[in-house]
């Protein structure tokens, strides 16, 4: 049994490794790969190495939102709305799909509200489909944080 733990440790270490954590101040450009993001308040960004490139963004001082940003590993993204809604939203309220163009880049945006742990939440999934690398962004924030609603729905987090 002891001999099993060493290979398992190395396997897990190479398949899902936290590469770094970074503190980013509000409205500061954060560059990752070929993309640039801004955040409405101080955040901690965790860079992970898995079978796909991934960032996880958490507020540094108070609760209210989080983001997961991934570079999609496949050659063509899935465009069937029902698959995106089912894979991200649990019991969605008023799901919507829209297309947004930000700085000349086209995104499909899937949005739904939901109730989770007695919190009213707004969820958006942004999928950039017009050029490689394909980008997937999942945003979730508390609906009562109107400052966050304005920030995310006006696309200010994208400073591409």
PDB file of C-alpha atoms in Angstrom:
ATOM      1  CA  UNK A   1       0.000   0.000   0.000  1.00  0.00           C
ATOM      2  CA  UNK A   2       2.884   2.423   0.736  1.00  0.00           C
ATOM      3  CA  UNK A   3       4.211   2.038  -2.803  1.00  0.00           C
ATOM      4  CA  UNK A   4       0.859   3.174  -4.259  1.00  0.00           C
ATOM      5  CA  UNK A   5       0.901   6.606  -2.570  1.00  0.00           C
ATOM      6  CA  UNK A   6       4.087   7.895  -4.225  1.00  0.00           C
ATOM      7  CA  UNK A   7       2.914   7.339  -7.845  1.00  0.00           C
ATOM      8  CA  UNK A   8      -0.560   8.629  -6.935  1.00  0.00           C
ATOM      9  CA  UNK A   9       0.940  11.773  -5.374  1.00  0.00           C
ATOM     10  CA  UNK A  10       3.026  12.486  -8.492  1.00  0.00           C
ATOM     11  CA  UNK A  11       0.071  11.758 -10.805  1.00  0.00           C
ATOM     12  CA  UNK A  12      -2.192  14.183  -8.935  1.00  0.00           C
ATOM     13  CA  UNK A  13       0.598  16.734  -8.689  1.00  0.00           C
ATOM     14  CA  UNK A  14       1.063  16.769 -12.458  1.00  0.00           C
ATOM     15  CA  UNK A  15      -2.617  16.689 -13.449  1.00  0.00           C
ATOM     16  CA  UNK A  16      -3.922  19.498 -11.220  1.00  0.00           C
ATOM     17  CA  UNK A  17      -1.343  21.895  -9.870  1.00  0.00           C
ATOM     18  CA  UNK A  18      -1.875  25.381  -8.511  1.00  0.00           C
ATOM     19  CA  UNK A  19       0.834  27.363 -10.228  1.00  0.00           C
ATOM     20  CA  UNK A  20       0.300  30.686  -8.468  1.00  0.00           C
ATOM     21  CA  UNK A  21      -2.015  33.001  -6.580  1.00  0.00           C
ATOM     22  CA  UNK A  22      -2.000  36.706  -7.359  1.00  0.00           C
ATOM     23  CA  UNK A  23      -3.636  39.697  -5.694  1.00  0.00           C
ATOM     24  CA  UNK A  24      -5.035  42.133  -8.277  1.00  0.00           C
ATOM     25  CA  UNK A  25      -6.289  45.606  -7.344  1.00  0.00           C
ATOM     26  CA  UNK A  26      -9.578  47.060  -8.690  1.00  0.00           C
ATOM     27  CA  UNK A  27      -9.585  48.321 -12.292  1.00  0.00           C
ATOM     28  CA  UNK A  28      -6.025  47.058 -12.844  1.00  0.00           C
ATOM     29  CA  UNK A  29      -5.496  45.154 -16.109  1.00  0.00           C
ATOM     30  CA  UNK A  30      -4.676  41.507 -15.479  1.00  0.00           C
ATOM     31  CA  UNK A  31      -3.035  39.853 -18.476  1.00  0.00           C
ATOM     32  CA  UNK A  32      -3.392  36.118 -19.021  1.00  0.00           C
ATOM     33  CA  UNK A  33      -2.474  34.321 -22.237  1.00  0.00           C
ATOM     34  CA  UNK A  34      -3.699  36.763 -24.927  1.00  0.00           C
ATOM     35  CA  UNK A  35      -6.536  38.156 -22.801  1.00  0.00           C
ATOM     36  CA  UNK A  36      -6.856  41.072 -20.412  1.00  0.00           C
ATOM     37  CA  UNK A  37      -9.384  41.376 -17.579  1.00  0.00           C
ATOM     38  CA  UNK A  38     -10.386  43.963 -14.985  1.00  0.00           C
ATOM     39  CA  UNK A  39     -12.226  43.424 -11.726  1.00  0.00           C
ATOM     40  CA  UNK A  40     -14.563  45.673  -9.706  1.00  0.00           C
ATOM     41  CA  UNK A  41     -12.702  45.134  -6.425  1.00  0.00           C
ATOM     42  CA  UNK A  42      -9.511  43.521  -5.148  1.00  0.00           C
ATOM     43  CA  UNK A  43      -9.384  39.844  -6.131  1.00  0.00           C
ATOM     44  CA  UNK A  44      -7.237  36.783  -5.677  1.00  0.00           C
ATOM     45  CA  UNK A  45      -6.526  34.949  -8.901  1.00  0.00           C
ATOM     46  CA  UNK A  46      -5.536  31.311  -8.741  1.00  0.00           C
ATOM     47  CA  UNK A  47      -3.781  29.958 -11.833  1.00  0.00           C
ATOM     48  CA  UNK A  48      -4.112  26.211 -12.257  1.00  0.00           C
ATOM     49  CA  UNK A  49      -2.519  23.711 -14.539  1.00  0.00           C
ATOM     50  CA  UNK A  50      -4.902  20.938 -15.487  1.00  0.00           C
ATOM     51  CA  UNK A  51      -5.592  19.325 -18.828  1.00  0.00           C
ATOM     52  CA  UNK A  52      -6.805  22.811 -19.816  1.00  0.00           C
ATOM     53  CA  UNK A  53      -5.623  26.294 -18.861  1.00  0.00           C
ATOM     54  CA  UNK A  54      -7.741  27.741 -16.050  1.00  0.00           C
ATOM     55  CA  UNK A  55      -8.021  30.779 -13.770  1.00  0.00           C
ATOM     56  CA  UNK A  56     -10.285  31.062 -10.746  1.00  0.00           C
ATOM     57  CA  UNK A  57     -11.063  34.554  -9.435  1.00  0.00           C
ATOM     58  CA  UNK A  58     -12.311  35.283  -5.898  1.00  0.00           C
ATOM     59  CA  UNK A  59     -12.927  38.620  -4.139  1.00  0.00           C
ATOM     60  CA  UNK A  60     -10.116  39.393  -1.687  1.00  0.00           C
ATOM     61  CA  UNK A  61     -12.165  41.289   0.899  1.00  0.00           C
ATOM     62  CA  UNK A  62     -15.852  40.423   0.720  1.00  0.00           C
ATOM     63  CA  UNK A  63     -18.133  37.798  -0.703  1.00  0.00           C
ATOM     64  CA  UNK A  64     -20.239  38.496  -3.728  1.00  0.00           C
ATOM     65  CA  UNK A  65     -18.902  36.920  -6.903  1.00  0.00           C
ATOM     66  CA  UNK A  66     -16.460  34.524  -8.494  1.00  0.00           C
ATOM     67  CA  UNK A  67     -15.236  33.786 -11.997  1.00  0.00           C
ATOM     68  CA  UNK A  68     -13.773  30.766 -13.714  1.00  0.00           C
ATOM     69  CA  UNK A  69     -11.907  31.426 -16.958  1.00  0.00           C
ATOM     70  CA  UNK A  70     -10.762  28.595 -19.219  1.00  0.00           C
ATOM     71  CA  UNK A  71      -9.203  28.158 -22.595  1.00  0.00           C
ATOM     72  CA  UNK A  72     -11.249  25.474 -24.286  1.00  0.00           C
ATOM     73  CA  UNK A  73      -9.226  22.457 -25.393  1.00  0.00           C
ATOM     74  CA  UNK A  74     -11.316  21.324 -28.358  1.00  0.00           C
ATOM     75  CA  UNK A  75     -11.218  22.506 -31.932  1.00  0.00           C
ATOM     76  CA  UNK A  76     -14.894  23.529 -32.152  1.00  0.00           C
ATOM     77  CA  UNK A  77     -17.007  24.582 -29.160  1.00  0.00           C
ATOM     78  CA  UNK A  78     -20.403  23.069 -28.492  1.00  0.00           C
ATOM     79  CA  UNK A  79     -23.014  25.569 -29.652  1.00  0.00           C
ATOM     80  CA  UNK A  80     -26.166  23.746 -28.553  1.00  0.00           C
ATOM     81  CA  UNK A  81     -27.720  26.090 -25.949  1.00  0.00           C
ATOM     82  CA  UNK A  82     -29.320  23.291 -23.948  1.00  0.00           C
ATOM     83  CA  UNK A  83     -25.918  21.657 -23.341  1.00  0.00           C
ATOM     84  CA  UNK A  84     -24.415  24.900 -21.971  1.00  0.00           C
ATOM     85  CA  UNK A  85     -27.453  25.623 -19.802  1.00  0.00           C
ATOM     86  CA  UNK A  86     -27.533  22.088 -18.379  1.00  0.00           C
ATOM     87  CA  UNK A  87     -23.793  21.934 -17.740  1.00  0.00           C
ATOM     88  CA  UNK A  88     -23.567  25.198 -15.786  1.00  0.00           C
ATOM     89  CA  UNK A  89     -26.943  26.268 -14.433  1.00  0.00           C
ATOM     90  CA  UNK A  90     -28.730  24.296 -11.738  1.00  0.00           C
ATOM     91  CA  UNK A  91     -32.469  24.935 -11.916  1.00  0.00           C
ATOM     92  CA  UNK A  92     -32.113  28.105 -14.013  1.00  0.00           C
ATOM     93  CA  UNK A  93     -34.691  30.892 -13.746  1.00  0.00           C
ATOM     94  CA  UNK A  94     -35.376  32.741 -17.017  1.00  0.00           C
ATOM     95  CA  UNK A  95     -32.423  31.440 -19.040  1.00  0.00           C
ATOM     96  CA  UNK A  96     -31.420  33.684 -21.953  1.00  0.00           C
ATOM     97  CA  UNK A  97     -28.930  33.543 -24.789  1.00  0.00           C
ATOM     98  CA  UNK A  98     -27.478  36.582 -26.546  1.00  0.00           C
ATOM     99  CA  UNK A  99     -24.538  37.483 -28.728  1.00  0.00           C
ATOM    100  CA  UNK A 100     -22.201  40.276 -27.657  1.00  0.00           C
ATOM    101  CA  UNK A 101     -19.341  41.871 -29.551  1.00  0.00           C
ATOM    102  CA  UNK A 102     -16.669  43.361 -27.286  1.00  0.00           C
ATOM    103  CA  UNK A 103     -13.623  45.052 -28.856  1.00  0.00           C
ATOM    104  CA  UNK A 104     -14.373  43.235 -32.118  1.00  0.00           C
ATOM    105  CA  UNK A 105     -14.522  39.816 -30.433  1.00  0.00           C
ATOM    106  CA  UNK A 106     -17.773  37.832 -30.626  1.00  0.00           C
ATOM    107  CA  UNK A 107     -19.140  36.065 -27.548  1.00  0.00           C
ATOM    108  CA  UNK A 108     -22.186  33.890 -27.025  1.00  0.00           C
ATOM    109  CA  UNK A 109     -23.559  34.784 -23.590  1.00  0.00           C
ATOM    110  CA  UNK A 110     -25.810  32.430 -21.656  1.00  0.00           C
ATOM    111  CA  UNK A 111     -27.494  33.963 -18.612  1.00  0.00           C
ATOM    112  CA  UNK A 112     -29.791  32.672 -15.895  1.00  0.00           C
ATOM    113  CA  UNK A 113     -30.758  33.522 -12.357  1.00  0.00           C
ATOM    114  CA  UNK A 114     -30.922  30.882  -9.678  1.00  0.00           C
ATOM    115  CA  UNK A 115     -31.433  30.387  -5.969  1.00  0.00           C
ATOM    116  CA  UNK A 116     -28.618  28.562  -4.196  1.00  0.00           C
ATOM    117  CA  UNK A 117     -28.192  28.257  -0.416  1.00  0.00           C
ATOM    118  CA  UNK A 118     -30.853  30.950   0.077  1.00  0.00           C
ATOM    119  CA  UNK A 119     -28.906  33.397  -2.120  1.00  0.00           C
ATOM    120  CA  UNK A 120     -30.337  34.948  -5.273  1.00  0.00           C
ATOM    121  CA  UNK A 121     -27.593  34.618  -7.882  1.00  0.00           C
ATOM    122  CA  UNK A 122     -27.017  35.813 -11.420  1.00  0.00           C
ATOM    123  CA  UNK A 123     -24.967  33.541 -13.682  1.00  0.00           C
ATOM    124  CA  UNK A 124     -23.442  34.225 -17.045  1.00  0.00           C
ATOM    125  CA  UNK A 125     -21.353  32.005 -19.272  1.00  0.00           C
ATOM    126  CA  UNK A 126     -19.393  33.794 -22.000  1.00  0.00           C
ATOM    127  CA  UNK A 127     -18.030  31.710 -24.877  1.00  0.00           C
ATOM    128  CA  UNK A 128     -15.744  33.328 -27.436  1.00  0.00           C
ATOM    129  CA  UNK A 129     -16.268  31.448 -30.654  1.00  0.00           C
ATOM    130  CA  UNK A 130     -14.888  33.675 -33.418  1.00  0.00           C
ATOM    131  CA  UNK A 131     -11.202  32.785 -33.144  1.00  0.00           C
ATOM    132  CA  UNK A 132      -8.835  30.402 -31.418  1.00  0.00           C
ATOM    133  CA  UNK A 133      -8.116  30.042 -28.621  1.00  0.00           C
ATOM    134  CA  UNK A 134     -11.741  29.604 -27.629  1.00  0.00           C
ATOM    135  CA  UNK A 135     -12.445  31.226 -24.290  1.00  0.00           C
ATOM    136  CA  UNK A 136     -15.011  30.184 -21.657  1.00  0.00           C
ATOM    137  CA  UNK A 137     -15.864  32.534 -18.772  1.00  0.00           C
ATOM    138  CA  UNK A 138     -18.310  31.664 -15.999  1.00  0.00           C
ATOM    139  CA  UNK A 139     -19.437  34.551 -13.795  1.00  0.00           C
ATOM    140  CA  UNK A 140     -21.616  34.217 -10.731  1.00  0.00           C
ATOM    141  CA  UNK A 141     -22.591  37.053  -8.412  1.00  0.00           C
ATOM    142  CA  UNK A 142     -25.168  37.875  -5.783  1.00  0.00           C
ATOM    143  CA  UNK A 143     -28.160  39.600  -7.350  1.00  0.00           C
ATOM    144  CA  UNK A 144     -28.392  42.135  -4.512  1.00  0.00           C
ATOM    145  CA  UNK A 145     -24.936  43.498  -5.444  1.00  0.00           C
ATOM    146  CA  UNK A 146     -26.165  46.042  -8.009  1.00  0.00           C
ATOM    147  CA  UNK A 147     -22.599  47.362  -8.419  1.00  0.00           C
ATOM    148  CA  UNK A 148     -21.551  43.932  -9.668  1.00  0.00           C
ATOM    149  CA  UNK A 149     -24.575  43.623 -11.948  1.00  0.00           C
ATOM    150  CA  UNK A 150     -23.680  46.917 -13.626  1.00  0.00           C
ATOM    151  CA  UNK A 151     -19.982  45.966 -13.866  1.00  0.00           C
ATOM    152  CA  UNK A 152     -20.479  42.508 -15.391  1.00  0.00           C
ATOM    153  CA  UNK A 153     -23.490  43.229 -17.597  1.00  0.00           C
ATOM    154  CA  UNK A 154     -21.763  46.265 -19.136  1.00  0.00           C
ATOM    155  CA  UNK A 155     -18.774  44.042 -20.075  1.00  0.00           C
ATOM    156  CA  UNK A 156     -16.287  46.110 -18.055  1.00  0.00           C
ATOM    157  CA  UNK A 157     -14.476  42.957 -16.885  1.00  0.00           C
ATOM    158  CA  UNK A 158     -13.254  42.437 -20.452  1.00  0.00           C
ATOM    159  CA  UNK A 159     -10.455  44.800 -21.418  1.00  0.00           C
ATOM    160  CA  UNK A 160      -9.393  42.691 -24.399  1.00  0.00           C
TER     161      UNK A 160
END
